[in-house]
mmCIF file with all atom_site columns, C-alpha atoms in Angstrom:
data_model
loop_
_atom_site.group_PDB
_atom_site.id
_atom_site.type_symbol
_atom_site.label_atom_id
_atom_site.label_alt_id
_atom_site.label_comp_id
_atom_site.label_asym_id
_atom_site.label_entity_id
_atom_site.label_seq_id
_atom_site.pdbx_PDB_ins_code
_atom_site.Cartn_x
_atom_site.Cartn_y
_atom_site.Cartn_z
_atom_site.occupancy
_atom_site.B_iso_or_equiv
_atom_site.pdbx_formal_charge
_atom_site.auth_seq_id
_atom_site.auth_comp_id
_atom_site.auth_asym_id
_atom_site.auth_atom_id
_atom_site.pdbx_PDB_model_num
ATOM 1   C CA . PRO A 1 1   ? -97.052 -51.285 138.621 1.00 45.00 ? 1   PRO A CA 1
ATOM 2   C CA . PHE A 1 2   ? -93.789 -50.163 140.196 1.00 43.00 ? 2   PHE A CA 1
ATOM 3   C CA . PHE A 1 3   ? -92.818 -47.910 137.288 1.00 47.00 ? 3   PHE A CA 1
ATOM 4   C CA . SER A 1 4   ? -96.147 -46.065 137.603 1.00 51.00 ? 4   SER A CA 1
ATOM 5   C CA . LEU A 1 5   ? -95.371 -45.402 141.258 1.00 49.00 ? 5   LEU A CA 1
ATOM 6   C CA . VAL A 1 6   ? -91.956 -44.074 140.278 1.00 51.00 ? 6   VAL A CA 1
ATOM 7   C CA . VAL A 1 7   ? -93.439 -41.711 137.692 1.00 55.00 ? 7   VAL A CA 1
ATOM 8   C CA . TRP A 1 8   ? -95.979 -40.512 140.261 1.00 54.00 ? 8   TRP A CA 1
ATOM 9   C CA . LEU A 1 9   ? -93.290 -39.918 142.883 1.00 53.00 ? 9   LEU A CA 1
ATOM 10  C CA . GLY A 1 10  ? -91.108 -38.192 140.323 1.00 57.00 ? 10  GLY A CA 1
ATOM 11  C CA . THR A 1 11  ? -93.966 -35.894 139.368 1.00 57.00 ? 11  THR A CA 1
ATOM 12  C CA . ILE A 1 12  ? -94.509 -34.987 143.010 1.00 55.00 ? 12  ILE A CA 1
ATOM 13  C CA . THR A 1 13  ? -90.791 -34.339 143.430 1.00 55.00 ? 13  THR A CA 1
ATOM 14  C CA . LEU A 1 14  ? -90.720 -32.158 140.321 1.00 55.00 ? 14  LEU A CA 1
ATOM 15  C CA . SER A 1 15  ? -93.768 -30.187 141.471 1.00 55.00 ? 15  SER A CA 1
ATOM 16  C CA . CYS A 1 16  ? -92.225 -29.629 144.887 1.00 54.00 ? 16  CYS A CA 1
ATOM 17  C CA . GLY A 1 17  ? -88.990 -28.588 143.218 1.00 52.00 ? 17  GLY A CA 1
ATOM 18  C CA . GLN A 1 18  ? -90.733 -26.052 141.025 1.00 51.00 ? 18  GLN A CA 1
ATOM 19  C CA . ALA A 1 19  ? -92.548 -24.651 144.051 1.00 51.00 ? 19  ALA A CA 1
ATOM 20  C CA . ALA A 1 20  ? -89.242 -24.293 145.894 1.00 52.00 ? 20  ALA A CA 1
ATOM 21  C CA . GLN A 1 21  ? -87.184 -22.867 143.028 1.00 53.00 ? 21  GLN A CA 1
ATOM 22  C CA . ALA A 1 22  ? -87.086 -19.435 144.613 1.00 53.00 ? 22  ALA A CA 1
ATOM 23  C CA . ALA A 1 23  ? -84.939 -20.924 147.411 1.00 65.00 ? 23  ALA A CA 1
ATOM 24  C CA . ALA A 1 24  ? -82.918 -23.243 145.168 1.00 80.00 ? 24  ALA A CA 1
ATOM 25  C CA . GLU A 1 25  ? -79.602 -22.520 143.532 1.00 90.00 ? 25  GLU A CA 1
ATOM 26  C CA . GLN A 1 26  ? -79.966 -22.461 139.733 1.00 94.00 ? 26  GLN A CA 1
ATOM 27  C CA . ASP A 1 27  ? -77.407 -23.622 137.196 1.00 95.00 ? 27  ASP A CA 1
ATOM 28  C CA . PHE A 1 28  ? -77.301 -24.154 133.441 1.00 97.00 ? 28  PHE A CA 1
ATOM 29  C CA . GLN A 1 29  ? -75.252 -27.166 132.381 1.00 98.00 ? 29  GLN A CA 1
ATOM 30  C CA . LEU A 1 30  ? -74.107 -29.283 129.441 1.00 98.00 ? 30  LEU A CA 1
ATOM 31  C CA . TRP A 1 31  ? -73.925 -33.083 129.766 1.00 98.00 ? 31  TRP A CA 1
ATOM 32  C CA . THR A 1 32  ? -72.299 -35.164 127.006 1.00 98.00 ? 32  THR A CA 1
ATOM 33  C CA . PRO A 1 33  ? -72.287 -38.829 128.147 1.00 98.00 ? 33  PRO A CA 1
ATOM 34  C CA . VAL A 1 34  ? -71.102 -41.631 125.868 1.00 97.00 ? 34  VAL A CA 1
ATOM 35  C CA . MET A 1 35  ? -72.336 -45.217 126.482 1.00 96.00 ? 35  MET A CA 1
ATOM 36  C CA . LEU A 1 36  ? -70.441 -48.133 124.927 1.00 96.00 ? 36  LEU A CA 1
ATOM 37  C CA . ASP A 1 37  ? -71.469 -51.805 124.835 1.00 94.00 ? 37  ASP A CA 1
ATOM 38  C CA . ARG A 1 38  ? -69.509 -54.656 123.261 1.00 93.00 ? 38  ARG A CA 1
ATOM 39  C CA . THR A 1 39  ? -69.917 -58.430 123.323 1.00 93.00 ? 39  THR A CA 1
ATOM 40  C CA . VAL A 1 40  ? -67.201 -60.191 125.334 1.00 95.00 ? 40  VAL A CA 1
ATOM 41  C CA . TYR A 1 41  ? -68.409 -63.781 125.167 1.00 94.00 ? 41  TYR A CA 1
ATOM 42  C CA . LYS A 1 42  ? -71.860 -64.968 124.148 1.00 92.00 ? 42  LYS A CA 1
ATOM 43  C CA . LYS A 1 43  ? -74.272 -63.380 126.674 1.00 94.00 ? 43  LYS A CA 1
ATOM 44  C CA . VAL A 1 44  ? -71.544 -61.441 128.498 1.00 97.00 ? 44  VAL A CA 1
ATOM 45  C CA . HIS A 1 45  ? -71.013 -57.845 127.419 1.00 96.00 ? 45  HIS A CA 1
ATOM 46  C CA . GLY A 1 46  ? -68.561 -55.171 128.456 1.00 97.00 ? 46  GLY A CA 1
ATOM 47  C CA . TYR A 1 47  ? -70.146 -51.813 129.244 1.00 97.00 ? 47  TYR A CA 1
ATOM 48  C CA . LEU A 1 48  ? -68.623 -48.358 129.764 1.00 97.00 ? 48  LEU A CA 1
ATOM 49  C CA . GLU A 1 49  ? -69.969 -44.862 130.355 1.00 97.00 ? 49  GLU A CA 1
ATOM 50  C CA . VAL A 1 50  ? -67.795 -41.767 129.959 1.00 98.00 ? 50  VAL A CA 1
ATOM 51  C CA . ILE A 1 51  ? -69.622 -38.764 131.417 1.00 98.00 ? 51  ILE A CA 1
ATOM 52  C CA . PRO A 1 52  ? -68.296 -35.189 131.422 1.00 98.00 ? 52  PRO A CA 1
ATOM 53  C CA . ARG A 1 53  ? -70.610 -32.563 132.932 1.00 98.00 ? 53  ARG A CA 1
ATOM 54  C CA . VAL A 1 54  ? -69.992 -28.862 132.387 1.00 97.00 ? 54  VAL A CA 1
ATOM 55  C CA . GLY A 1 55  ? -71.626 -26.531 134.895 1.00 95.00 ? 55  GLY A CA 1
ATOM 56  C CA . ASP A 1 56  ? -71.468 -23.059 136.428 1.00 94.00 ? 56  ASP A CA 1
ATOM 57  C CA . ASN A 1 57  ? -73.536 -21.773 133.504 1.00 95.00 ? 57  ASN A CA 1
ATOM 58  C CA . VAL A 1 58  ? -71.451 -23.844 131.069 1.00 96.00 ? 58  VAL A CA 1
ATOM 59  C CA . SER A 1 59  ? -68.208 -22.170 132.121 1.00 94.00 ? 59  SER A CA 1
ATOM 60  C CA . GLY A 1 60  ? -66.182 -25.177 133.264 1.00 94.00 ? 60  GLY A CA 1
ATOM 61  C CA . LEU A 1 61  ? -66.060 -28.883 134.019 1.00 95.00 ? 61  LEU A CA 1
ATOM 62  C CA . ASN A 1 62  ? -67.694 -29.603 137.385 1.00 94.00 ? 62  ASN A CA 1
ATOM 63  C CA . GLN A 1 63  ? -68.042 -33.406 137.219 1.00 97.00 ? 63  GLN A CA 1
ATOM 64  C CA . PHE A 1 64  ? -66.381 -36.273 135.396 1.00 98.00 ? 64  PHE A CA 1
ATOM 65  C CA . MET A 1 65  ? -67.379 -39.939 135.702 1.00 98.00 ? 65  MET A CA 1
ATOM 66  C CA . LEU A 1 66  ? -66.169 -43.285 134.398 1.00 98.00 ? 66  LEU A CA 1
ATOM 67  C CA . ARG A 1 67  ? -68.653 -46.146 134.906 1.00 98.00 ? 67  ARG A CA 1
ATOM 68  C CA . PRO A 1 68  ? -67.494 -49.579 133.639 1.00 98.00 ? 68  PRO A CA 1
ATOM 69  C CA . ALA A 1 69  ? -69.477 -52.788 134.153 1.00 98.00 ? 69  ALA A CA 1
ATOM 70  C CA . LEU A 1 70  ? -70.102 -56.318 133.000 1.00 98.00 ? 70  LEU A CA 1
ATOM 71  C CA . GLU A 1 71  ? -73.524 -57.061 131.573 1.00 97.00 ? 71  GLU A CA 1
ATOM 72  C CA . TYR A 1 72  ? -75.113 -60.513 131.454 1.00 97.00 ? 72  TYR A CA 1
ATOM 73  C CA . ARG A 1 73  ? -77.858 -60.479 128.843 1.00 95.00 ? 73  ARG A CA 1
ATOM 74  C CA . LEU A 1 74  ? -80.294 -63.227 129.813 1.00 95.00 ? 74  LEU A CA 1
ATOM 75  C CA . LYS A 1 75  ? -82.609 -62.223 126.968 1.00 92.00 ? 75  LYS A CA 1
ATOM 76  C CA . GLU A 1 76  ? -82.503 -59.524 124.336 1.00 87.00 ? 76  GLU A CA 1
ATOM 77  C CA . ASN A 1 77  ? -84.779 -57.388 126.525 1.00 92.00 ? 77  ASN A CA 1
ATOM 78  C CA . PHE A 1 78  ? -83.506 -58.365 129.995 1.00 96.00 ? 78  PHE A CA 1
ATOM 79  C CA . SER A 1 79  ? -80.008 -57.732 131.359 1.00 96.00 ? 79  SER A CA 1
ATOM 80  C CA . LEU A 1 80  ? -78.147 -57.805 134.683 1.00 98.00 ? 80  LEU A CA 1
ATOM 81  C CA . PHE A 1 81  ? -75.217 -55.476 135.381 1.00 98.00 ? 81  PHE A CA 1
ATOM 82  C CA . ALA A 1 82  ? -72.492 -55.263 138.019 1.00 98.00 ? 82  ALA A CA 1
ATOM 83  C CA . GLY A 1 83  ? -69.904 -52.515 137.950 1.00 98.00 ? 83  GLY A CA 1
ATOM 84  C CA . TYR A 1 84  ? -67.827 -49.759 139.485 1.00 98.00 ? 84  TYR A CA 1
ATOM 85  C CA . ALA A 1 85  ? -67.939 -46.002 139.065 1.00 98.00 ? 85  ALA A CA 1
ATOM 86  C CA . TRP A 1 86  ? -65.399 -43.269 139.740 1.00 98.00 ? 86  TRP A CA 1
ATOM 87  C CA . LEU A 1 87  ? -66.700 -39.706 139.980 1.00 98.00 ? 87  LEU A CA 1
ATOM 88  C CA . SER A 1 88  ? -64.778 -36.480 140.559 1.00 97.00 ? 88  SER A CA 1
ATOM 89  C CA . ASN A 1 89  ? -66.536 -33.296 141.656 1.00 94.00 ? 89  ASN A CA 1
ATOM 90  C CA . TYR A 1 90  ? -64.665 -30.076 140.924 1.00 93.00 ? 90  TYR A CA 1
ATOM 91  C CA . THR A 1 91  ? -65.543 -27.182 143.251 1.00 85.00 ? 91  THR A CA 1
ATOM 92  C CA . ASP A 1 92  ? -63.993 -23.935 144.412 1.00 82.00 ? 92  ASP A CA 1
ATOM 93  C CA . SER A 1 93  ? -62.766 -25.729 147.538 1.00 81.00 ? 93  SER A CA 1
ATOM 94  C CA . GLY A 1 94  ? -61.037 -28.509 145.594 1.00 85.00 ? 94  GLY A CA 1
ATOM 95  C CA . VAL A 1 95  ? -61.730 -31.960 144.164 1.00 91.00 ? 95  VAL A CA 1
ATOM 96  C CA . GLN A 1 96  ? -63.868 -34.591 145.901 1.00 92.00 ? 96  GLN A CA 1
ATOM 97  C CA . ASN A 1 97  ? -63.658 -38.150 144.624 1.00 96.00 ? 97  ASN A CA 1
ATOM 98  C CA . GLU A 1 98  ? -66.468 -40.662 144.930 1.00 97.00 ? 98  GLU A CA 1
ATOM 99  C CA . HIS A 1 99  ? -66.304 -44.410 144.330 1.00 98.00 ? 99  HIS A CA 1
ATOM 100 C CA . ARG A 1 100 ? -69.374 -46.544 143.671 1.00 98.00 ? 100 ARG A CA 1
ATOM 101 C CA . ILE A 1 101 ? -70.114 -50.240 143.480 1.00 98.00 ? 101 ILE A CA 1
ATOM 102 C CA . TRP A 1 102 ? -73.385 -50.715 141.611 1.00 98.00 ? 102 TRP A CA 1
ATOM 103 C CA . GLN A 1 103 ? -75.796 -53.390 140.426 1.00 98.00 ? 103 GLN A CA 1
ATOM 104 C CA . GLN A 1 104 ? -78.570 -52.971 137.888 1.00 98.00 ? 104 GLN A CA 1
ATOM 105 C CA . VAL A 1 105 ? -81.520 -54.649 136.187 1.00 98.00 ? 105 VAL A CA 1
ATOM 106 C CA . LEU A 1 106 ? -82.478 -53.397 132.717 1.00 97.00 ? 106 LEU A CA 1
ATOM 107 C CA . MET A 1 107 ? -85.752 -54.386 131.047 1.00 96.00 ? 107 MET A CA 1
ATOM 108 C CA . ASN A 1 108 ? -87.130 -53.317 127.666 1.00 94.00 ? 108 ASN A CA 1
ATOM 109 C CA . LYS A 1 109 ? -90.642 -53.973 126.374 1.00 93.00 ? 109 LYS A CA 1
ATOM 110 C CA . SER A 1 110 ? -92.232 -52.947 123.095 1.00 92.00 ? 110 SER A CA 1
ATOM 111 C CA . PHE A 1 111 ? -95.932 -52.216 122.887 1.00 86.00 ? 111 PHE A CA 1
ATOM 112 C CA . LYS A 1 112 ? -97.651 -50.833 119.822 1.00 84.00 ? 112 LYS A CA 1
ATOM 113 C CA . ARG A 1 113 ? -95.047 -48.411 118.417 1.00 88.00 ? 113 ARG A CA 1
ATOM 114 C CA . CYS A 1 114 ? -93.399 -47.501 121.732 1.00 93.00 ? 114 CYS A CA 1
ATOM 115 C CA . LEU A 1 115 ? -90.358 -48.920 123.488 1.00 94.00 ? 115 LEU A CA 1
ATOM 116 C CA . LEU A 1 116 ? -90.696 -48.902 127.287 1.00 95.00 ? 116 LEU A CA 1
ATOM 117 C CA . ILE A 1 117 ? -87.456 -49.059 129.281 1.00 96.00 ? 117 ILE A CA 1
ATOM 118 C CA . ASN A 1 118 ? -87.244 -49.799 133.013 1.00 96.00 ? 118 ASN A CA 1
ATOM 119 C CA . ARG A 1 119 ? -83.885 -49.530 134.756 1.00 97.00 ? 119 ARG A CA 1
ATOM 120 C CA . SER A 1 120 ? -83.445 -50.275 138.471 1.00 98.00 ? 120 SER A CA 1
ATOM 121 C CA . ARG A 1 121 ? -80.040 -49.605 140.051 1.00 98.00 ? 121 ARG A CA 1
ATOM 122 C CA . ILE A 1 122 ? -78.595 -49.813 143.560 1.00 98.00 ? 122 ILE A CA 1
ATOM 123 C CA . GLU A 1 123 ? -75.358 -48.032 144.447 1.00 98.00 ? 123 GLU A CA 1
ATOM 124 C CA . GLN A 1 124 ? -72.967 -48.317 147.370 1.00 98.00 ? 124 GLN A CA 1
ATOM 125 C CA . ARG A 1 125 ? -71.254 -44.913 147.470 1.00 98.00 ? 125 ARG A CA 1
ATOM 126 C CA . LEU A 1 126 ? -67.902 -44.168 149.129 1.00 97.00 ? 126 LEU A CA 1
ATOM 127 C CA . PHE A 1 127 ? -66.793 -40.558 149.517 1.00 96.00 ? 127 PHE A CA 1
ATOM 128 C CA . GLU A 1 128 ? -63.248 -39.392 150.180 1.00 93.00 ? 128 GLU A CA 1
ATOM 129 C CA . PRO A 1 129 ? -62.434 -38.780 153.032 1.00 89.00 ? 129 PRO A CA 1
ATOM 130 C CA . ILE A 1 130 ? -65.781 -39.688 154.720 1.00 93.00 ? 130 ILE A CA 1
ATOM 131 C CA . ASP A 1 131 ? -66.023 -43.017 156.553 1.00 93.00 ? 131 ASP A CA 1
ATOM 132 C CA . GLY A 1 132 ? -68.858 -45.409 155.762 1.00 95.00 ? 132 GLY A CA 1
ATOM 133 C CA . ALA A 1 133 ? -71.015 -46.062 152.707 1.00 97.00 ? 133 ALA A CA 1
ATOM 134 C CA . SER A 1 134 ? -74.181 -44.381 151.466 1.00 97.00 ? 134 SER A CA 1
ATOM 135 C CA . VAL A 1 135 ? -76.671 -46.736 149.795 1.00 98.00 ? 135 VAL A CA 1
ATOM 136 C CA . ARG A 1 136 ? -78.881 -45.271 147.092 1.00 98.00 ? 136 ARG A CA 1
ATOM 137 C CA . VAL A 1 137 ? -81.545 -46.806 144.855 1.00 98.00 ? 137 VAL A CA 1
ATOM 138 C CA . ARG A 1 138 ? -82.646 -45.236 141.594 1.00 98.00 ? 138 ARG A CA 1
ATOM 139 C CA . HIS A 1 139 ? -85.269 -46.167 139.049 1.00 97.00 ? 139 HIS A CA 1
ATOM 140 C CA . LEU A 1 140 ? -85.617 -44.849 135.526 1.00 97.00 ? 140 LEU A CA 1
ATOM 141 C CA . VAL A 1 141 ? -88.679 -45.127 133.309 1.00 96.00 ? 141 VAL A CA 1
ATOM 142 C CA . LYS A 1 142 ? -88.183 -44.167 129.673 1.00 96.00 ? 142 LYS A CA 1
ATOM 143 C CA . VAL A 1 143 ? -90.373 -44.225 126.568 1.00 95.00 ? 143 VAL A CA 1
ATOM 144 C CA . ASN A 1 144 ? -89.146 -43.978 122.974 1.00 95.00 ? 144 ASN A CA 1
ATOM 145 C CA . TYR A 1 145 ? -91.698 -43.226 120.245 1.00 95.00 ? 145 TYR A CA 1
ATOM 146 C CA . PRO A 1 146 ? -90.696 -43.371 116.545 1.00 95.00 ? 146 PRO A CA 1
ATOM 147 C CA . VAL A 1 147 ? -91.591 -40.357 114.427 1.00 95.00 ? 147 VAL A CA 1
ATOM 148 C CA . HIS A 1 148 ? -89.477 -41.301 111.374 1.00 90.00 ? 148 HIS A CA 1
ATOM 149 C CA . LYS A 1 149 ? -87.385 -44.243 110.185 1.00 88.00 ? 149 LYS A CA 1
ATOM 150 C CA . ARG A 1 150 ? -84.310 -42.889 111.987 1.00 93.00 ? 150 ARG A CA 1
ATOM 151 C CA . VAL A 1 151 ? -85.845 -40.379 114.383 1.00 96.00 ? 151 VAL A CA 1
ATOM 152 C CA . TYR A 1 152 ? -87.762 -40.905 117.627 1.00 97.00 ? 152 TYR A CA 1
ATOM 153 C CA . ALA A 1 153 ? -89.085 -38.822 120.495 1.00 97.00 ? 153 ALA A CA 1
ATOM 154 C CA . THR A 1 154 ? -87.964 -39.799 123.976 1.00 96.00 ? 154 THR A CA 1
ATOM 155 C CA . VAL A 1 155 ? -89.000 -38.894 127.514 1.00 96.00 ? 155 VAL A CA 1
ATOM 156 C CA . SER A 1 156 ? -87.761 -40.277 130.830 1.00 96.00 ? 156 SER A CA 1
ATOM 157 C CA . ASN A 1 157 ? -87.996 -39.776 134.565 1.00 96.00 ? 157 ASN A CA 1
ATOM 158 C CA . GLU A 1 158 ? -85.489 -41.049 137.139 1.00 97.00 ? 158 GLU A CA 1
ATOM 159 C CA . LEU A 1 159 ? -85.986 -40.933 140.892 1.00 96.00 ? 159 LEU A CA 1
ATOM 160 C CA . PHE A 1 160 ? -83.102 -41.326 143.384 1.00 97.00 ? 160 PHE A CA 1
ATOM 161 C CA . ILE A 1 161 ? -83.651 -42.349 147.036 1.00 97.00 ? 161 ILE A CA 1
ATOM 162 C CA . ASN A 1 162 ? -81.005 -42.618 149.771 1.00 97.00 ? 162 ASN A CA 1
ATOM 163 C CA . LEU A 1 163 ? -81.652 -45.622 152.023 1.00 97.00 ? 163 LEU A CA 1
ATOM 164 C CA . ASN A 1 164 ? -79.438 -44.458 154.896 1.00 96.00 ? 164 ASN A CA 1
ATOM 165 C CA . SER A 1 165 ? -77.883 -41.331 156.373 1.00 95.00 ? 165 SER A CA 1
ATOM 166 C CA . LEU A 1 166 ? -74.122 -40.807 156.332 1.00 93.00 ? 166 LEU A CA 1
ATOM 167 C CA . GLU A 1 167 ? -72.492 -38.353 158.729 1.00 91.00 ? 167 GLU A CA 1
ATOM 168 C CA . GLY A 1 168 ? -71.009 -35.605 156.602 1.00 88.00 ? 168 GLY A CA 1
ATOM 169 C CA . GLY A 1 169 ? -72.645 -37.105 153.500 1.00 90.00 ? 169 GLY A CA 1
ATOM 170 C CA . PRO A 1 170 ? -76.058 -37.851 151.956 1.00 93.00 ? 170 PRO A CA 1
ATOM 171 C CA . GLN A 1 171 ? -79.106 -38.105 154.204 1.00 92.00 ? 171 GLN A CA 1
ATOM 172 C CA . ALA A 1 172 ? -81.865 -40.725 154.006 1.00 95.00 ? 172 ALA A CA 1
ATOM 173 C CA . GLY A 1 173 ? -84.852 -39.866 151.813 1.00 94.00 ? 173 GLY A CA 1
ATOM 174 C CA . ILE A 1 174 ? -85.416 -38.559 148.287 1.00 94.00 ? 174 ILE A CA 1
ATOM 175 C CA . ASP A 1 175 ? -82.064 -37.462 146.900 1.00 95.00 ? 175 ASP A CA 1
ATOM 176 C CA . GLN A 1 176 ? -82.971 -36.071 143.485 1.00 96.00 ? 176 GLN A CA 1
ATOM 177 C CA . ASN A 1 177 ? -85.170 -36.388 140.415 1.00 96.00 ? 177 ASN A CA 1
ATOM 178 C CA . ARG A 1 178 ? -84.267 -36.082 136.737 1.00 97.00 ? 178 ARG A CA 1
ATOM 179 C CA . LEU A 1 179 ? -86.845 -35.399 134.035 1.00 97.00 ? 179 LEU A CA 1
ATOM 180 C CA . PHE A 1 180 ? -85.650 -35.549 130.418 1.00 97.00 ? 180 PHE A CA 1
ATOM 181 C CA . ALA A 1 181 ? -87.299 -34.953 127.038 1.00 97.00 ? 181 ALA A CA 1
ATOM 182 C CA . GLY A 1 182 ? -85.622 -34.971 123.664 1.00 97.00 ? 182 GLY A CA 1
ATOM 183 C CA . VAL A 1 183 ? -85.145 -36.424 120.201 1.00 98.00 ? 183 VAL A CA 1
ATOM 184 C CA . GLY A 1 184 ? -83.127 -39.463 119.219 1.00 97.00 ? 184 GLY A CA 1
ATOM 185 C CA . ILE A 1 185 ? -81.379 -39.950 115.886 1.00 96.00 ? 185 ILE A CA 1
ATOM 186 C CA . LYS A 1 186 ? -80.134 -43.332 114.658 1.00 93.00 ? 186 LYS A CA 1
ATOM 187 C CA . THR A 1 187 ? -76.847 -42.397 113.033 1.00 89.00 ? 187 THR A CA 1
ATOM 188 C CA . LEU A 1 188 ? -75.528 -45.909 112.288 1.00 83.00 ? 188 LEU A CA 1
ATOM 189 C CA . LYS A 1 189 ? -76.766 -49.498 112.549 1.00 82.00 ? 189 LYS A CA 1
ATOM 190 C CA . LYS A 1 190 ? -75.665 -49.801 116.189 1.00 87.00 ? 190 LYS A CA 1
ATOM 191 C CA . ALA A 1 191 ? -75.236 -46.162 117.142 1.00 94.00 ? 191 ALA A CA 1
ATOM 192 C CA . ARG A 1 192 ? -77.534 -43.287 117.958 1.00 95.00 ? 192 ARG A CA 1
ATOM 193 C CA . VAL A 1 193 ? -77.555 -39.860 119.572 1.00 97.00 ? 193 VAL A CA 1
ATOM 194 C CA . GLU A 1 194 ? -80.161 -38.271 121.828 1.00 98.00 ? 194 GLU A CA 1
ATOM 195 C CA . VAL A 1 195 ? -80.397 -34.505 122.252 1.00 98.00 ? 195 VAL A CA 1
ATOM 196 C CA . GLY A 1 196 ? -82.711 -32.853 124.730 1.00 98.00 ? 196 GLY A CA 1
ATOM 197 C CA . TYR A 1 197 ? -83.402 -30.912 127.907 1.00 98.00 ? 197 TYR A CA 1
ATOM 198 C CA . GLN A 1 198 ? -83.088 -32.256 131.444 1.00 98.00 ? 198 GLN A CA 1
ATOM 199 C CA . TYR A 1 199 ? -84.478 -30.756 134.637 1.00 97.00 ? 199 TYR A CA 1
ATOM 200 C CA . GLN A 1 200 ? -82.629 -32.043 137.696 1.00 97.00 ? 200 GLN A CA 1
ATOM 201 C CA . TYR A 1 201 ? -83.793 -31.158 141.201 1.00 95.00 ? 201 TYR A CA 1
ATOM 202 C CA . ILE A 1 202 ? -81.452 -32.115 144.067 1.00 94.00 ? 202 ILE A CA 1
ATOM 203 C CA . ASN A 1 203 ? -82.525 -32.152 147.706 1.00 91.00 ? 203 ASN A CA 1
ATOM 204 C CA . ARG A 1 204 ? -79.834 -30.861 150.035 1.00 81.00 ? 204 ARG A CA 1
ATOM 205 C CA . SER A 1 205 ? -79.383 -30.989 153.802 1.00 67.00 ? 205 SER A CA 1
ATOM 206 C CA . ASP A 1 206 ? -80.628 -28.178 156.031 1.00 61.00 ? 206 ASP A CA 1
ATOM 207 C CA . ARG A 1 207 ? -77.202 -26.505 155.766 1.00 60.00 ? 207 ARG A CA 1
ATOM 208 C CA . PHE A 1 208 ? -77.506 -25.873 152.019 1.00 68.00 ? 208 PHE A CA 1
ATOM 209 C CA . ASP A 1 209 ? -80.094 -24.635 149.539 1.00 81.00 ? 209 ASP A CA 1
ATOM 210 C CA . ASP A 1 210 ? -81.558 -27.184 147.136 1.00 90.00 ? 210 ASP A CA 1
ATOM 211 C CA . GLN A 1 211 ? -80.093 -27.309 143.624 1.00 92.00 ? 211 GLN A CA 1
ATOM 212 C CA . ALA A 1 212 ? -82.084 -26.947 140.385 1.00 95.00 ? 212 ALA A CA 1
ATOM 213 C CA . ASN A 1 213 ? -80.061 -27.746 137.266 1.00 96.00 ? 213 ASN A CA 1
ATOM 214 C CA . HIS A 1 214 ? -81.204 -27.056 133.711 1.00 97.00 ? 214 HIS A CA 1
ATOM 215 C CA . ALA A 1 215 ? -79.089 -29.102 131.316 1.00 98.00 ? 215 ALA A CA 1
ATOM 216 C CA . ILE A 1 216 ? -78.720 -29.604 127.604 1.00 98.00 ? 216 ILE A CA 1
ATOM 217 C CA . VAL A 1 217 ? -77.964 -33.315 127.226 1.00 98.00 ? 217 VAL A CA 1
ATOM 218 C CA . ILE A 1 218 ? -76.232 -34.787 124.165 1.00 98.00 ? 218 ILE A CA 1
ATOM 219 C CA . GLN A 1 219 ? -75.850 -38.504 124.823 1.00 97.00 ? 219 GLN A CA 1
ATOM 220 C CA . SER A 1 220 ? -74.396 -41.089 122.459 1.00 96.00 ? 220 SER A CA 1
ATOM 221 C CA . PHE A 1 221 ? -75.097 -44.831 122.503 1.00 95.00 ? 221 PHE A CA 1
ATOM 222 C CA . VAL A 1 222 ? -72.831 -47.258 120.654 1.00 94.00 ? 222 VAL A CA 1
ATOM 223 C CA . GLY A 1 223 ? -73.586 -50.968 120.444 1.00 87.00 ? 223 GLY A CA 1
ATOM 224 C CA . ARG A 1 224 ? -76.758 -51.172 122.541 1.00 70.00 ? 224 ARG A CA 1
ATOM 225 C CA . LYS A 1 225 ? -80.475 -50.333 122.523 1.00 60.00 ? 225 LYS A CA 1
ATOM 226 C CA . ASP A 1 226 ? -80.258 -48.416 125.799 1.00 64.00 ? 226 ASP A CA 1
#
């Protein structure tokens, strides 16, 4: 199955990243994304992510993203998304803005006591002031396992691949991999919080060292399963 291939590729990427950590820049970060979902009309839902990311060893904001979308929920466990994202990167040299048009398929499947989540997304990325668009695909596989009525363990892996090279921007090939493990707590009927650790390994061009980020992630979900 495709998700098995993604997990396998992600494992290879993670292993390569660990082997190369001596040459990679290290950073400790704090991510606190909030995901909101609300019914607009029947099967149409409004969706919004608000994502602040604190980096430089948790000393200051280095990224902020807003990611709105419309979701069409064909079935309870199968949804299609189309949206836009605005991302600002804050660096010593200034602020770089990125704009994304993105499309997504989200599928959930329960088996035994586990919930298996597959999320496939394609992004068309526009960077200021670079001409052209970078196209990236990403696939997330996630498993939630209940350990109590309101508590569950969760683990996920997400692989990012650039489909083309952009002069002055991302290059074709594996872009990054994110491996996450944590605990989820159902706080309200339609709200929950996940807290855990994420290892993010980013491949850079030959001009820069790779980046290995160790992040504490506190993510809140309101109005949706995932």
